[in-house]
Coordinates of C-alpha atoms in Angstrom, one line a residue:
Chain A
M1 CA 11.1 117.8 108.9
I2 CA 9.6 119.9 111.6
E3 CA 6.9 122.5 110.7
F4 CA 4.9 124.3 113.7
Q5 CA 1.5 125.7 112.4
N6 CA 0.2 128.6 113.9
V7 CA 0.4 126.7 116.9
Q8 CA 0.4 128.6 119.9
K9 CA 0.6 127.3 123.7
T10 CA -1.3 129.8 126.9
Y11 CA -0.8 128.3 131.0
L12 CA -3.0 128.4 133.5
V13 CA -1.5 130.6 136.3
S14 CA -3.7 131.5 139.7
G15 CA -6.7 131.2 137.2
R16 CA -5.5 132.9 134.5
Q17 CA -4.6 132.6 130.7
V18 CA -0.8 133.3 130.5
P19 CA 0.7 133.0 126.4
A20 CA 3.3 131.5 126.3
L21 CA 4.0 131.0 123.1
Q22 CA 1.3 133.9 120.3
S23 CA 0.9 131.9 116.8
T24 CA 3.9 130.5 115.5
S25 CA 4.4 129.1 111.9
L26 CA 7.7 128.0 110.8
R27 CA 9.5 125.3 109.1
V28 CA 12.8 124.0 109.8
E29 CA 14.6 121.8 106.9
A30 CA 15.9 118.7 107.3
G31 CA 19.4 117.7 108.1
E32 CA 19.5 121.1 109.2
V33 CA 20.4 122.6 112.7
F34 CA 17.8 125.4 113.5
G35 CA 19.0 128.3 116.9
L36 CA 16.1 128.9 118.9
I37 CA 17.6 131.9 120.5
G38 CA 15.8 134.3 122.9
H39 CA 16.0 135.9 126.4
S40 CA 14.3 134.2 129.3
G41 CA 10.9 132.8 129.8
A42 CA 10.3 134.4 125.7
G43 CA 9.2 130.5 124.8
K44 CA 12.1 129.2 123.5
S45 CA 12.0 125.9 125.6
T46 CA 7.8 126.3 125.3
M47 CA 9.0 125.9 122.0
L48 CA 10.8 122.8 121.9
R49 CA 9.5 120.9 123.9
L50 CA 6.2 121.3 122.2
I51 CA 8.3 119.4 119.5
N52 CA 8.2 116.8 121.7
R53 CA 5.0 117.3 123.3
L54 CA 6.3 116.8 126.7
E55 CA 4.5 119.8 126.5
A56 CA 1.4 120.4 124.8
P57 CA 0.3 122.9 122.8
S58 CA -2.9 124.5 123.0
G59 CA -4.2 124.8 119.5
G60 CA -2.2 124.6 116.4
R61 CA -0.8 121.8 114.4
I62 CA 3.2 120.3 114.9
M63 CA 4.2 118.5 112.0
V64 CA 7.5 115.9 112.2
D65 CA 8.6 114.0 109.3
G66 CA 4.5 114.3 108.4
E67 CA 2.8 113.1 111.1
D68 CA 0.6 115.3 113.2
V69 CA 2.9 115.1 117.1
T70 CA 0.1 117.0 118.2
A71 CA -3.2 114.3 117.1
L72 CA -1.0 111.4 118.2
D73 CA -2.0 109.5 121.3
S74 CA 0.3 107.3 124.5
A75 CA 1.6 104.1 122.7
G76 CA 2.7 106.1 119.1
L77 CA 3.3 109.2 121.5
R78 CA 6.3 106.2 123.0
A79 CA 7.6 105.2 120.0
F80 CA 7.9 108.8 118.0
R81 CA 10.3 109.9 120.9
R82 CA 12.5 107.4 120.1
R83 CA 12.8 108.5 117.0
V84 CA 13.6 112.0 119.0
G85 CA 16.2 112.4 121.0
M86 CA 17.2 115.5 123.4
I87 CA 19.7 116.6 125.6
F88 CA 19.7 120.0 128.4
Q89 CA 20.9 122.2 129.9
H90 CA 21.7 119.9 133.4
F91 CA 22.3 117.0 131.4
N92 CA 19.7 114.8 133.2
L93 CA 22.2 111.3 133.3
L94 CA 20.9 109.0 136.1
S95 CA 22.8 109.2 138.4
S96 CA 22.6 105.7 139.4
K97 CA 23.1 104.9 136.4
T98 CA 26.7 104.3 134.9
V99 CA 27.7 105.4 131.6
A100 CA 26.8 102.5 128.8
A101 CA 24.2 102.5 131.3
N102 CA 22.8 105.7 131.3
I103 CA 23.2 105.3 127.8
A104 CA 21.4 101.5 127.4
M105 CA 18.7 102.8 128.9
P106 CA 16.5 104.0 125.4
L107 CA 17.2 100.7 124.0
E108 CA 16.6 99.0 127.4
L109 CA 12.7 101.2 127.1
A110 CA 11.7 100.9 123.5
G111 CA 13.1 96.7 123.9
G112 CA 13.1 93.8 121.5
H113 CA 17.3 94.7 121.9
S114 CA 18.9 91.5 122.8
R115 CA 21.3 92.3 125.0
A116 CA 24.2 92.2 123.1
E117 CA 23.1 93.9 120.3
I118 CA 22.9 97.0 123.2
K119 CA 26.5 95.9 124.0
V120 CA 27.9 96.6 120.5
R121 CA 25.1 99.6 120.0
V122 CA 26.9 100.7 123.1
D123 CA 30.3 100.2 122.2
E124 CA 29.8 102.5 119.3
L125 CA 28.4 104.9 120.7
L126 CA 31.1 105.5 123.7
A127 CA 33.7 105.2 120.8
R128 CA 31.6 108.6 118.5
V129 CA 31.5 110.2 121.8
G130 CA 35.3 109.5 123.0
L131 CA 34.5 108.4 126.5
T132 CA 35.1 104.5 126.1
D133 CA 36.9 104.7 128.8
H134 CA 34.4 105.9 131.4
A135 CA 32.2 102.6 130.5
R136 CA 32.0 101.6 133.9
K137 CA 31.9 105.3 135.3
Y138 CA 29.2 106.7 137.7
P139 CA 28.3 110.4 136.0
A140 CA 29.2 112.1 139.5
Q141 CA 33.0 111.0 138.6
L142 CA 33.0 112.4 135.5
S143 CA 33.4 116.7 134.7
G144 CA 30.6 118.6 132.7
G145 CA 31.9 118.0 129.3
Q146 CA 32.1 114.9 129.3
K147 CA 28.4 114.6 131.4
Q148 CA 26.9 116.3 128.0
R149 CA 28.8 113.4 125.9
V150 CA 26.9 110.7 128.1
G151 CA 23.6 112.9 126.9
I152 CA 24.8 113.0 123.5
A153 CA 24.7 109.4 123.4
R154 CA 22.0 108.1 125.0
A155 CA 20.2 111.0 122.7
L156 CA 21.7 109.4 119.6
A157 CA 21.5 105.9 121.3
T158 CA 17.6 104.9 119.3
R159 CA 18.7 106.6 116.2
P160 CA 16.8 109.0 115.8
K161 CA 16.4 111.5 113.5
I162 CA 16.1 114.9 115.6
L163 CA 18.6 116.3 117.8
L164 CA 16.6 118.8 120.3
C165 CA 19.2 120.7 122.1
D166 CA 18.0 122.2 124.9
E167 CA 20.7 125.1 126.1
A168 CA 23.1 122.4 126.4
T169 CA 26.0 124.5 126.7
S170 CA 24.8 127.1 128.4
A171 CA 26.6 125.3 132.0
L172 CA 29.3 124.6 130.4
D173 CA 33.0 126.7 130.1
P174 CA 34.2 128.4 126.8
Q175 CA 36.4 125.6 126.4
T176 CA 33.6 122.7 126.6
T177 CA 31.2 124.6 124.8
G178 CA 32.7 125.0 121.1
Q179 CA 33.9 120.8 122.4
V180 CA 30.0 120.6 122.7
L181 CA 29.1 122.0 120.0
Q182 CA 32.0 120.8 117.6
L183 CA 30.9 117.6 118.6
L184 CA 27.0 118.5 117.3
A185 CA 27.6 119.7 114.5
E186 CA 30.0 116.4 113.5
I187 CA 27.1 114.1 113.9
N188 CA 24.8 117.0 111.6
R189 CA 26.9 116.3 108.6
E190 CA 28.3 111.9 109.1
L191 CA 24.2 111.1 110.5
G192 CA 22.6 113.3 108.4
L193 CA 20.3 114.5 112.4
T194 CA 18.4 117.7 111.7
I195 CA 19.4 119.3 115.3
V196 CA 17.3 122.0 117.2
L197 CA 18.8 123.6 119.9
I198 CA 17.5 126.4 122.2
T199 CA 20.3 129.1 123.5
H200 CA 20.7 132.5 124.9
E201 CA 23.7 133.0 123.3
M202 CA 24.5 134.1 120.3
D203 CA 28.1 132.4 119.6
V204 CA 26.3 129.3 119.5
I205 CA 24.2 129.7 116.9
R206 CA 27.4 131.7 114.7
R207 CA 29.5 128.4 115.4
V208 CA 27.0 125.7 115.0
C209 CA 23.6 127.1 113.3
D210 CA 22.3 127.2 109.6
R211 CA 19.0 128.9 110.6
V212 CA 17.9 131.0 113.4
A213 CA 14.9 132.1 115.4
V214 CA 15.0 134.9 117.8
L215 CA 12.2 135.9 120.0
D216 CA 10.6 137.6 122.1
A217 CA 8.4 137.7 124.6
G218 CA 6.9 134.5 123.0
T219 CA 6.9 135.9 118.9
V220 CA 9.3 134.8 116.6
V221 CA 10.8 139.4 115.6
E222 CA 12.8 137.2 112.7
Q223 CA 14.2 135.3 111.4
G224 CA 16.3 133.5 108.2
T225 CA 19.8 132.6 107.3
V226 CA 22.6 133.1 110.2
A227 CA 24.3 135.6 108.4
D228 CA 21.7 137.1 107.2
V229 CA 20.3 137.8 111.0
F230 CA 24.1 138.1 112.8
L231 CA 25.2 140.4 110.2
H232 CA 22.2 142.3 108.6
P233 CA 19.6 142.3 111.9
K234 CA 17.4 143.7 112.1
H235 CA 14.6 143.5 115.0
A236 CA 15.8 145.4 118.1
T237 CA 15.7 142.1 120.2
T238 CA 18.3 140.5 117.8
R239 CA 20.9 144.1 117.5
R240 CA 20.3 143.3 121.1
F241 CA 21.6 139.7 121.3
V242 CA 24.6 140.7 118.9
F243 CA 26.0 144.1 120.0
E244 CA 26.4 141.3 123.2
A245 CA 28.4 139.3 121.6
E246 CA 30.2 141.1 119.9
H247 CA 30.5 142.3 123.6
V248 CA 29.8 146.8 122.8
D249 CA 27.3 148.8 123.6
E250 CA 25.5 149.8 120.3
G251 CA 24.2 153.5 122.2
D252 CA 28.1 154.5 123.8
L253 CA 29.9 153.3 120.5
M254 CA 27.5 156.3 118.1
S255 CA 28.5 158.9 121.2
S256 CA 32.0 158.0 121.1
Y257 CA 31.8 158.6 116.7
S258 CA 30.8 162.0 117.0
H259 CA 33.6 163.8 117.1
V260 CA 35.0 162.1 113.9
E261 CA 35.1 163.4 110.1
G262 CA 33.5 162.1 107.9
R263 CA 30.5 159.5 106.5
I264 CA 30.6 156.4 108.7
L265 CA 29.7 153.3 107.1
R266 CA 29.2 149.9 108.0
L267 CA 30.8 147.5 105.1
T268 CA 30.4 143.6 105.0
F269 CA 32.6 140.9 103.4
R270 CA 31.5 137.5 102.9
G271 CA 33.3 134.4 101.3
E272 CA 36.4 135.4 99.3
A273 CA 35.4 139.0 99.4
T274 CA 37.1 139.0 102.9
Y275 CA 40.5 138.4 102.4
A276 CA 41.2 140.5 99.3
P277 CA 42.7 144.1 99.6
L278 CA 39.8 145.7 98.7
L279 CA 39.7 148.9 100.9
G280 CA 43.3 150.7 100.0
R281 CA 42.4 149.7 96.4
I282 CA 39.6 151.6 95.9
A283 CA 40.4 154.6 98.9
R284 CA 43.6 154.9 95.3
E285 CA 41.0 155.3 92.8
T286 CA 38.8 157.5 93.5
G287 CA 40.9 159.7 96.2
V288 CA 38.6 158.9 99.2
D289 CA 40.3 158.2 102.6
Y290 CA 39.8 156.1 105.4
S291 CA 40.0 155.3 109.1
I292 CA 38.6 152.7 111.1
L293 CA 37.2 152.9 113.2
G294 CA 36.1 149.0 114.8
G295 CA 35.7 146.1 113.3
R296 CA 35.0 142.3 113.5
I297 CA 37.0 139.5 110.9
D298 CA 35.3 135.7 112.0
R299 CA 33.4 133.5 110.5
I300 CA 30.1 132.1 111.0
R301 CA 30.3 128.5 110.7
E302 CA 32.6 127.4 107.8
E303 CA 31.9 130.9 105.6
P304 CA 34.3 133.7 106.9
Y305 CA 32.6 137.2 107.0
G306 CA 34.0 140.6 108.5
Q307 CA 32.6 143.7 109.2
L308 CA 33.7 147.2 109.7
T309 CA 33.2 150.1 110.9
I310 CA 34.9 153.2 108.9
A311 CA 35.6 156.6 108.2
L312 CA 34.8 158.1 105.3
V313 CA 36.8 161.5 103.9
G314 CA 37.8 163.8 100.2
G315 CA 37.0 162.0 97.4
D316 CA 34.6 160.5 95.3
L317 CA 32.6 159.1 97.3
D318 CA 29.5 158.1 95.3
A319 CA 32.4 156.3 93.1
A320 CA 33.6 154.0 96.0
L321 CA 30.5 153.0 97.1
A322 CA 29.9 151.7 93.2
R323 CA 33.5 150.3 94.2
F324 CA 31.9 148.2 97.2
D325 CA 28.7 147.3 95.5
A326 CA 29.9 145.5 92.4
A327 CA 32.9 144.0 95.0
D328 CA 29.5 142.3 96.8
V329 CA 30.3 144.0 99.6
T330 CA 27.2 145.7 101.7
V331 CA 27.3 148.8 102.4
E332 CA 25.1 150.6 105.6
V333 CA 25.8 154.1 105.6
I334 CA 25.4 154.4 109.9
R335 CA 25.4 158.7 109.7
Chain B
M1 CA 30.6 90.1 190.1
D2 CA 29.2 87.9 191.6
A3 CA 26.8 90.8 192.5
F4 CA 26.0 91.2 189.3
L5 CA 25.1 87.7 187.9
A6 CA 23.4 87.5 191.3
F7 CA 20.6 90.2 190.0
F8 CA 20.3 88.0 186.8
A9 CA 20.1 85.2 188.5
D10 CA 16.3 85.1 188.7
I11 CA 16.0 85.1 184.8
D12 CA 13.6 82.7 182.7
W13 CA 16.4 83.0 179.8
P14 CA 14.0 80.5 176.5
E15 CA 11.7 83.0 178.1
I16 CA 13.1 85.6 176.9
W17 CA 15.1 83.5 173.8
Q18 CA 11.6 83.1 173.2
A19 CA 9.5 86.5 173.5
T20 CA 12.7 88.2 170.9
L21 CA 11.3 85.3 167.8
D22 CA 8.6 86.9 169.0
T23 CA 10.0 90.0 168.5
L24 CA 12.2 89.9 164.7
Q25 CA 8.6 87.4 163.5
M26 CA 6.4 90.8 163.7
L27 CA 8.6 93.1 162.7
G28 CA 10.3 90.9 159.7
W29 CA 6.0 89.8 158.7
S30 CA 5.1 93.2 159.5
M31 CA 8.2 94.6 157.7
F32 CA 7.2 92.5 154.5
F33 CA 3.7 94.1 154.7
T34 CA 4.4 97.3 154.9
V35 CA 6.2 98.0 152.2
L36 CA 4.4 96.2 150.2
L37 CA 1.0 99.0 151.4
G38 CA 3.4 101.2 151.6
L39 CA 5.8 101.9 149.0
P40 CA 2.9 102.1 146.6
L41 CA 0.6 104.4 148.4
G42 CA 4.1 106.6 148.1
V43 CA 4.1 106.3 144.8
L44 CA 0.7 107.1 144.1
L45 CA 0.7 110.5 146.7
F46 CA 4.4 111.3 145.0
L47 CA 1.8 111.0 141.4
T48 CA -1.5 112.1 142.8
G49 CA 0.2 114.7 143.7
K50 CA 1.2 118.9 142.2
R51 CA 2.6 119.1 139.0
Q52 CA 3.6 116.0 138.8
L53 CA 2.6 112.8 136.2
L54 CA -0.5 112.6 137.1
E55 CA -2.0 115.6 138.8
Q56 CA -5.1 114.4 140.7
P57 CA -5.7 117.0 143.5
I58 CA -9.1 114.5 144.2
V59 CA -7.4 111.4 144.9
Y60 CA -4.3 113.0 147.0
G61 CA -6.3 115.1 148.5
L62 CA -8.1 111.4 149.9
L63 CA -5.0 109.1 150.0
S64 CA -3.8 112.2 152.0
F65 CA -7.0 112.8 154.1
L66 CA -5.8 108.6 155.7
V67 CA -3.0 109.1 155.8
N68 CA -3.2 111.9 158.3
V69 CA -5.9 109.7 160.0
L70 CA -4.2 106.5 160.4
R71 CA -1.1 108.2 161.4
S72 CA -2.7 110.8 163.8
I73 CA -4.4 107.8 166.3
P74 CA -2.1 107.3 168.6
F75 CA -0.4 103.5 168.6
I76 CA -2.2 102.6 171.2
I77 CA -5.5 103.2 170.5
L78 CA -5.4 102.2 167.1
L79 CA -4.0 98.2 168.4
I80 CA -7.8 98.0 170.1
L81 CA -9.4 99.8 167.8
M82 CA -8.2 96.9 165.1
I83 CA -9.2 94.0 167.1
P84 CA -12.4 93.7 164.6
V85 CA -10.3 93.9 162.0
T86 CA -8.2 91.9 162.6
V87 CA -11.0 89.1 163.4
W88 CA -12.1 89.4 160.3
L89 CA -8.6 89.8 158.3
I90 CA -7.0 86.3 159.4
G91 CA -9.7 85.0 162.6
T92 CA -7.6 85.5 166.4
S93 CA -6.4 88.6 167.7
L94 CA -4.0 87.0 169.9
G95 CA -0.4 86.4 169.4
V96 CA 1.7 87.3 167.0
E97 CA -0.5 86.9 163.7
G98 CA -2.8 88.9 165.6
A99 CA -0.2 91.2 166.0
I100 CA 1.0 91.6 162.1
P101 CA -2.3 94.1 161.0
P102 CA -2.7 96.6 163.3
L103 CA 0.7 97.2 163.4
V104 CA 0.5 97.5 159.0
V105 CA -1.9 99.8 159.7
G106 CA 0.2 102.0 162.0
A107 CA 3.5 101.7 159.6
A108 CA 2.4 101.3 156.2
P109 CA 0.9 105.5 155.9
F110 CA 4.4 107.0 157.7
L111 CA 6.4 104.3 155.6
A112 CA 4.1 106.3 152.4
R113 CA 4.8 109.6 153.6
L114 CA 8.7 108.6 154.1
V115 CA 8.3 108.0 150.1
E116 CA 7.0 110.3 148.4
T117 CA 9.1 112.2 150.4
A118 CA 11.9 110.9 148.9
L119 CA 10.2 110.2 145.5
R120 CA 10.3 114.4 145.2
E121 CA 13.7 114.2 146.0
V122 CA 14.7 112.8 142.0
D123 CA 15.2 115.0 140.2
R124 CA 12.9 116.4 137.9
G125 CA 15.3 116.7 134.7
I126 CA 15.7 113.1 135.2
I127 CA 12.0 112.4 134.9
E128 CA 11.6 114.3 132.2
A129 CA 14.6 113.0 130.2
T130 CA 12.8 109.9 130.5
Q131 CA 9.9 110.4 129.8
A132 CA 11.3 111.7 125.8
M133 CA 12.6 109.0 125.7
G134 CA 9.2 107.5 125.3
A135 CA 8.8 105.5 128.6
S136 CA 5.6 104.7 129.9
L137 CA 4.0 105.7 133.6
W138 CA 5.2 101.9 134.6
Q139 CA 9.4 102.3 132.9
I140 CA 9.6 106.2 134.1
V141 CA 8.2 104.9 138.0
T142 CA 9.8 100.7 138.1
R143 CA 13.4 103.0 135.5
T144 CA 13.9 105.3 137.0
L145 CA 12.2 107.0 140.3
L146 CA 12.9 104.3 142.1
P147 CA 15.9 103.2 141.0
E148 CA 17.0 107.4 141.4
A149 CA 15.3 107.5 145.0
L150 CA 17.0 104.1 145.6
P151 CA 19.1 105.4 148.5
G152 CA 16.1 108.0 150.5
L153 CA 13.9 104.8 150.5
I154 CA 16.2 103.1 151.8
A155 CA 16.6 105.6 155.0
A156 CA 12.6 105.5 154.6
A157 CA 12.4 101.8 155.3
T158 CA 15.2 102.4 158.2
V159 CA 13.2 104.9 160.2
T160 CA 9.6 102.8 159.5
A161 CA 12.1 99.1 161.1
I162 CA 12.6 101.9 164.6
A163 CA 9.2 103.1 164.5
L164 CA 7.4 99.3 163.8
V165 CA 9.8 97.7 166.7
S166 CA 9.1 100.4 169.3
Y167 CA 5.3 99.3 168.5
T168 CA 6.0 95.6 168.3
A169 CA 6.6 96.8 172.5
M170 CA 3.3 97.6 172.7
A171 CA 1.5 94.5 170.9
G172 CA 2.1 93.6 174.4
V173 CA -1.5 95.0 175.8
I174 CA -3.8 92.6 173.3
G175 CA -1.3 89.5 173.6
G176 CA 0.7 90.2 170.9
G177 CA 4.3 89.0 172.5
G178 CA 7.5 89.5 172.3
L179 CA 10.3 91.7 174.8
G180 CA 7.9 94.4 175.3
D181 CA 5.6 92.1 176.4
L182 CA 7.8 90.7 178.9
A183 CA 9.1 93.9 180.1
I184 CA 5.6 95.3 181.1
R185 CA 4.4 91.5 182.5
F186 CA 7.9 90.6 184.6
G187 CA 10.3 93.7 184.8
Y188 CA 6.7 97.1 185.4
Q189 CA 4.5 94.6 186.5
R190 CA 6.0 92.0 188.9
F191 CA 8.8 94.3 189.4
Q192 CA 11.8 92.0 188.5
T193 CA 13.7 95.3 187.3
N194 CA 16.7 92.6 185.8
V195 CA 14.3 91.4 183.0
M196 CA 13.1 95.1 182.1
V197 CA 17.0 95.6 181.5
V198 CA 17.7 93.1 180.0
T199 CA 14.7 93.5 177.2
V200 CA 15.9 97.4 177.1
V201 CA 19.0 96.4 176.4
L202 CA 18.2 93.4 174.1
L203 CA 15.5 95.6 172.2
L204 CA 18.4 98.2 171.8
I205 CA 21.1 96.2 170.1
L206 CA 18.0 95.7 167.7
V207 CA 17.6 99.3 167.0
Q208 CA 21.2 99.7 166.5
V209 CA 21.8 97.3 163.9
L210 CA 19.1 98.1 162.3
Q211 CA 20.3 102.1 162.4
M212 CA 23.1 99.7 161.4
V213 CA 22.7 98.5 158.5
G214 CA 20.2 100.7 157.2
D215 CA 23.3 103.7 156.9
R216 CA 25.8 100.7 155.6
L217 CA 22.8 100.6 152.4
V218 CA 22.7 104.1 151.5
V219 CA 26.8 104.8 151.0
K220 CA 26.1 101.7 149.0
F221 CA 24.3 102.7 147.0
S222 CA 24.3 106.4 146.6
R223 CA 26.0 107.6 143.7
R224 CA 25.2 111.3 143.8

């Protein structure tokens, strides 16, 4: 659906070329929710804006739905942008227009829609985002979550195939963030919309994304399915994001294990294995004793997972490892 | 009370009425042309400015210089400098018509600067969102920039209209007529203090009304 081919971007800052994005190749498949995570200044915002050419690339090509976005003339670009919706961290609604008028705006700009058609479409969108009763209000009268839902309705007005989300939940409280993410997941599922979102929160990625790319200093340092990247982070930047999301510090954790006896393992269960009584059974059968040092059981999108850090002493350690392996539990030996 | 009435006894009221009409006419026409010229000029200043949609340092530099030159000429001198241009434009430099070109040339650059400042207050994110919807430059200006900046633009027009009131008072120097002219000819040159008082009161009322209407409109169109 979206393909970056050796795309790079440099900015001219007081006469010097400053790279914002190193040569990057990446694919976003149709119908998936793709997350770009990175700290501020990592280049994720640039990458998102390259897709609808709010930023022009300094090199490389960007193909969207088989069309070379980098080669479009200005009329072609305007037509293309109508097929790509976008929502923003600070919502960017027109303060001078009502909720209904904000949602109608992309249709009016596009032209070729009668007043009656626009009204029907706006009502439909208001119902989808649950704001039917707020049609005549102005954005200043709405809460942050409601504003973002107006933003989503506006972005969907022209029935785009792609939705770009620029830190769409970063200005919202945790509860509202949950509702907005749920709405995004819903429209992805029901409309088959391809969603690209950028964020600096691993939790947002975990809750809605299918795949993720981790950006650091203008380079994609790691990418893959969210489960793979989240459960087995390889790059230092990714590890930092994951540990941030779990509110633990990797270094502190290791030093607190220093007086623990035996082998320390990290077990990762996925899918149904998460709920199976594996640990007790294997301990009984192989004679190892275990103590649980830490862990978390949660979901990545809909898939349950568990990650436990345990210490094993005594018994037949090799047999225990083999049994875990046979049960599709990923074992990492930490010490 | 009698003394108060006696003070105003020798005032030629029809003449005051005529001067008031002249002032309102000068104000109306010059405001019309000031907006017609100043608004597009202000939009152009904004768009060609640094990091804006049509960034053009040379065009911006030239426009900005022109605006600064016109704004730095004292209006009384601009009135005289403009005489040949006014004659060429409308055939005379006298009367209400003759005062309008210098008034517009004096006020339009002032309004343009205020418009530029008002447009800079529009959130860049909103402009970006409009771009992302596939809007053309014309649509960005007419559907987003001007409506979003409307309260600021009304405030700018109010300040400009009030500046024009005081400019019209100087138009008497080149035979422009109006209340200011009356105040100078009768109140100052013939020592008729009563005429001076009446014209000043009328100008004061005019300014108050303009400011009040402007403020009301700003409140009406503020949605933030």
